[in-house]
Amino acid sequence: MSRRIIDAHIHLDMYEEEDQIQILRELDVNDVTAIVAVSNNFASSVKQLELSKIDRRVKPAIGYHPEQALPSEIELSEILQLIDEHASYLTAIGEVGLPYYLRQKQPNVDVALYKNVLELFVRKAAKYNLPIALHAVYEDAAIVCEMLEQYSISKAQFHWFKGDDIILEQIIANGYMISVTPEVTYREKIQHLVKQVPFTQLMVETDGPWPFDHSFKDKLTHPSMMHESIHSIAKIKGVTVDEAYREIYKTTQRFFCI
């Protein structure tokens, strides 16, 4: 049985250096053929590029994470320039999106300004025909879908998606991707989501170094955890584990062109 997997979303630069080394050293033994390393800001984007040049299995994505203060004009310009300079080398634009959790803490956050920033990244994705890795949960997903449609974006990944079935139906109808974390092994809402998403639009990720509970509690978030995700997905969908591995790997490989 082929056990090959791809981590569709990981913040490799956020790990301690010794943990980065450990993860990269253990990829082969865990049948992880690639990891898509998303960025949080300019420094993060530069680091992902550096890591990808050290190890070709690291697939870099450049972006600005929305759950933080807006970037300065200078930083935003630097990130966009970095995309222009490395477009042919990039695997995706990301992580980008809208600040849902930040708004829960700071209700006065001006979402319009974050939408303007996101639109700049969507334009880059359209210009270079690159996949875009999105942080867009609950009602934000509908706003983002509208923007993606406006720019005729076909390759969009809603990572660790949370939201109601109506928005999920729109995401699926538009042909966009959903990637799920190891939470799929123990959280019913994620399991409910997986039931509805076809294999042609389903991927697995860690979002490491974000920590998880249950069997993963107090453990370093590692791409190897996705094997448990695949086993849970197979059970949820009523298919063999072999089929779940094969379909998810094929979908991820095709989406990111890796």
Coordinates of C-alpha atoms in Angstrom, one line a residue:
M1 CA 0.0 0.0 0.0
S2 CA 1.3 3.5 -0.9
R3 CA 1.4 5.7 2.1
R4 CA 2.6 8.9 0.4
I5 CA 1.4 12.2 1.8
I6 CA 1.9 15.9 1.3
D7 CA 1.5 18.4 4.1
A8 CA -0.7 21.0 2.3
H9 CA -0.1 23.8 4.9
I10 CA 2.7 24.1 7.5
H11 CA 4.5 27.1 9.1
L12 CA 7.9 25.5 8.9
D13 CA 9.7 28.8 9.8
M14 CA 7.9 29.0 13.1
Y15 CA 9.4 25.8 14.5
E16 CA 12.6 26.0 16.6
E17 CA 15.6 25.3 14.4
E18 CA 16.2 21.9 16.0
D19 CA 12.6 20.9 15.3
Q20 CA 12.9 22.1 11.7
I21 CA 15.9 19.8 11.3
Q22 CA 14.1 16.9 12.9
I23 CA 11.0 17.3 10.7
L24 CA 13.0 17.5 7.5
R25 CA 15.2 14.5 8.6
E26 CA 12.1 12.4 9.3
L27 CA 10.1 13.2 6.1
D28 CA 11.2 10.2 4.1
V29 CA 10.7 7.6 6.8
N30 CA 7.2 8.9 7.2
D31 CA 6.5 8.9 3.4
V32 CA 6.0 12.7 3.3
T33 CA 7.1 13.7 -0.2
A34 CA 6.5 17.5 0.2
I35 CA 5.4 20.1 2.6
V36 CA 3.8 23.4 1.5
A37 CA 5.5 26.1 3.7
V38 CA 3.2 29.1 4.1
S39 CA 4.4 32.5 5.3
N40 CA 3.2 35.1 7.9
N41 CA 5.0 38.2 6.8
F42 CA 8.0 39.4 4.8
A43 CA 10.7 37.9 7.1
S44 CA 8.7 34.6 7.1
S45 CA 8.5 34.7 3.3
V46 CA 12.2 35.1 3.0
K47 CA 12.8 32.3 5.5
Q48 CA 10.5 29.9 3.6
L49 CA 12.4 30.6 0.4
E50 CA 15.7 29.9 2.2
L51 CA 14.4 26.6 3.6
S52 CA 13.1 25.5 0.2
K53 CA 16.6 26.1 -1.3
I54 CA 18.1 23.9 1.4
D55 CA 15.5 21.1 0.9
R56 CA 13.6 20.7 -2.3
R57 CA 10.7 19.0 -0.5
V58 CA 9.9 22.3 1.1
K59 CA 7.5 24.1 -1.3
P60 CA 7.4 27.8 -0.6
A61 CA 4.3 30.1 -0.4
I62 CA 4.6 33.8 0.1
G63 CA 1.9 35.9 1.9
Y64 CA 0.8 37.9 4.9
H65 CA -1.3 36.2 7.6
P66 CA -4.4 38.3 8.4
E67 CA -4.7 37.6 12.1
Q68 CA -2.2 40.4 13.0
A69 CA -1.9 44.2 12.5
L70 CA -1.9 45.3 8.9
P71 CA 1.5 45.4 7.3
S72 CA 3.2 48.7 6.7
E73 CA 3.2 50.0 3.2
I74 CA 6.9 49.2 2.9
E75 CA 6.5 45.6 4.1
L76 CA 3.5 45.0 1.9
S77 CA 5.5 46.4 -1.1
E78 CA 8.4 44.1 -0.2
I79 CA 6.2 41.0 0.0
L80 CA 4.6 41.8 -3.4
Q81 CA 8.0 42.4 -4.9
L82 CA 9.2 39.1 -3.5
I83 CA 6.3 37.4 -5.3
D84 CA 7.2 39.1 -8.6
E85 CA 10.8 38.1 -8.3
H86 CA 10.1 34.4 -7.4
A87 CA 6.8 33.7 -9.1
S88 CA 8.1 30.9 -11.3
Y89 CA 9.7 29.3 -8.2
L90 CA 6.7 29.6 -5.8
T91 CA 4.2 26.8 -5.1
A92 CA 1.5 29.2 -3.9
I93 CA 0.5 32.6 -2.6
G94 CA -0.3 32.4 1.1
E95 CA -1.2 32.4 3.9
V96 CA -3.6 35.3 3.2
G97 CA -7.2 36.1 4.1
L98 CA -9.3 38.0 6.6
P99 CA -8.9 38.5 10.3
Y100 CA -11.9 36.7 11.9
Y101 CA -10.3 35.9 15.3
L102 CA -8.7 39.3 15.6
R103 CA -12.1 40.9 15.2
Q104 CA -13.4 38.9 18.1
K105 CA -10.8 40.5 20.3
Q106 CA -10.8 43.9 18.5
P107 CA -14.3 44.6 17.1
N108 CA -13.2 48.0 15.7
V109 CA -10.8 46.4 13.2
D110 CA -11.4 47.9 9.8
V111 CA -12.1 44.8 7.6
A112 CA -12.1 47.0 4.5
L113 CA -8.4 47.6 4.9
Y114 CA -7.7 43.9 5.2
K115 CA -9.8 43.2 2.1
N116 CA -7.7 45.7 0.2
V117 CA -4.5 43.8 1.2
L118 CA -6.1 40.4 0.3
E119 CA -7.1 41.7 -3.1
L120 CA -3.5 42.6 -3.9
F121 CA -2.6 38.9 -3.2
V122 CA -5.5 37.6 -5.2
R123 CA -4.4 39.7 -8.1
K124 CA -0.9 38.2 -7.9
A125 CA -2.4 34.7 -7.8
A126 CA -4.4 35.5 -10.9
K127 CA -1.4 37.1 -12.7
Y128 CA 0.9 34.2 -12.1
N129 CA -1.7 31.5 -12.1
L130 CA -0.7 30.3 -8.7
P131 CA -2.8 28.5 -6.1
I132 CA -3.8 30.7 -3.1
A133 CA -3.8 29.4 0.5
L134 CA -6.6 31.1 2.4
H135 CA -7.4 31.9 6.0
A136 CA -11.1 32.5 5.6
V137 CA -13.5 31.1 8.2
Y138 CA -17.2 31.4 9.0
E139 CA -18.8 34.4 7.2
D140 CA -15.5 35.6 5.9
A141 CA -15.4 32.7 3.5
A142 CA -18.4 34.1 1.6
I143 CA -16.6 37.4 1.2
V144 CA -13.5 35.7 0.0
C145 CA -15.4 33.5 -2.5
E146 CA -16.9 36.7 -4.0
M147 CA -13.4 38.2 -4.5
L148 CA -12.1 34.9 -6.0
E149 CA -15.0 34.8 -8.4
Q150 CA -14.3 38.5 -9.4
Y151 CA -10.8 37.6 -10.4
S152 CA -11.7 34.2 -12.0
I153 CA -9.5 32.3 -9.5
S154 CA -9.9 28.6 -9.9
K155 CA -7.1 27.3 -7.6
A156 CA -8.0 28.3 -4.0
Q157 CA -7.4 26.4 -0.8
F158 CA -9.5 27.1 2.3
H159 CA -7.2 25.7 5.0
W160 CA -8.7 24.5 8.3
F161 CA -12.1 25.7 7.1
K162 CA -14.8 26.4 9.6
G163 CA -18.3 27.5 8.6
D164 CA -21.8 26.5 7.8
D165 CA -22.9 24.1 5.1
I166 CA -24.2 26.8 2.8
I167 CA -20.8 28.4 2.5
L168 CA -19.1 25.0 2.2
E169 CA -21.5 24.2 -0.7
Q170 CA -20.4 27.4 -2.5
I171 CA -16.7 26.5 -2.0
I172 CA -17.3 23.0 -3.3
A173 CA -19.4 24.3 -6.3
N174 CA -16.6 26.7 -7.2
G175 CA -14.1 23.8 -7.3
Y176 CA -12.0 25.1 -4.4
M177 CA -10.0 23.0 -2.0
I178 CA -10.6 22.2 1.6
S179 CA -7.6 21.0 3.7
V180 CA -8.1 19.5 7.2
T181 CA -5.8 19.2 10.2
P182 CA -5.3 16.3 12.6
E183 CA -8.5 17.6 14.3
V184 CA -10.3 15.3 11.8
T185 CA -9.4 12.4 14.0
Y186 CA -11.4 13.7 17.0
R187 CA -13.6 16.7 16.2
E188 CA -17.1 16.0 14.9
K189 CA -17.5 19.3 13.0
I190 CA -14.5 18.5 10.9
Q191 CA -15.7 15.0 10.3
H192 CA -19.0 16.3 9.2
L193 CA -17.2 18.6 6.8
V194 CA -15.1 15.7 5.3
K195 CA -18.3 13.8 4.6
Q196 CA -19.4 16.5 2.2
V197 CA -16.1 17.3 0.4
P198 CA -15.3 15.1 -2.6
F199 CA -11.8 13.5 -2.7
T200 CA -11.0 15.7 -5.7
Q201 CA -11.2 18.7 -3.4
L202 CA -9.8 17.3 -0.1
M203 CA -6.3 17.7 1.3
V204 CA -4.6 17.1 4.6
E205 CA -2.3 19.5 6.5
T206 CA -0.8 20.1 9.9
D207 CA -0.8 23.9 10.2
G208 CA 2.2 23.1 12.4
P209 CA 3.5 24.1 14.8
W210 CA -0.1 24.6 16.0
P211 CA -0.7 22.0 18.7
F212 CA -3.5 19.4 18.8
D213 CA -5.3 17.5 21.5
H214 CA -6.3 13.8 22.2
S215 CA -3.7 11.4 20.9
F216 CA -1.5 14.4 19.8
K217 CA -1.6 16.2 23.1
D218 CA 1.8 17.6 24.3
K219 CA 3.4 16.3 21.1
L220 CA 5.4 18.3 18.5
T221 CA 3.1 18.8 15.5
H222 CA 4.7 16.7 12.8
P223 CA 3.7 15.8 9.3
S224 CA 3.6 12.2 10.3
M225 CA 0.3 13.0 12.2
M226 CA -1.4 13.2 8.8
H227 CA -1.3 9.4 8.6
E228 CA -3.9 9.3 11.4
S229 CA -5.9 11.9 9.5
I230 CA -6.0 9.7 6.4
H231 CA -7.1 6.7 8.4
S232 CA -10.0 8.8 9.9
I233 CA -11.0 10.1 6.5
A234 CA -11.1 6.6 5.1
K235 CA -13.5 5.6 7.9
I236 CA -15.6 8.7 7.5
K237 CA -16.0 8.2 3.8
G238 CA -16.4 4.4 3.9
V239 CA -13.5 3.6 1.6
T240 CA -10.3 1.7 2.1
V241 CA -7.3 3.4 3.6
D242 CA -5.4 2.7 0.4
E243 CA -8.0 4.6 -1.6
A244 CA -8.0 7.5 0.8
Y245 CA -4.2 7.8 0.5
R246 CA -4.2 7.5 -3.2
E247 CA -7.0 10.1 -3.8
I248 CA -5.8 12.7 -1.4
Y249 CA -2.2 12.5 -2.6
K250 CA -3.4 12.8 -6.2
T251 CA -5.5 15.8 -5.5
T252 CA -2.8 17.6 -3.6
Q253 CA -0.1 16.9 -6.2
R254 CA -2.4 18.1 -8.9
F255 CA -3.5 21.3 -7.1
F256 CA 0.0 22.4 -6.2
C257 CA 1.7 21.1 -9.3
I258 CA 4.2 19.1 -7.3

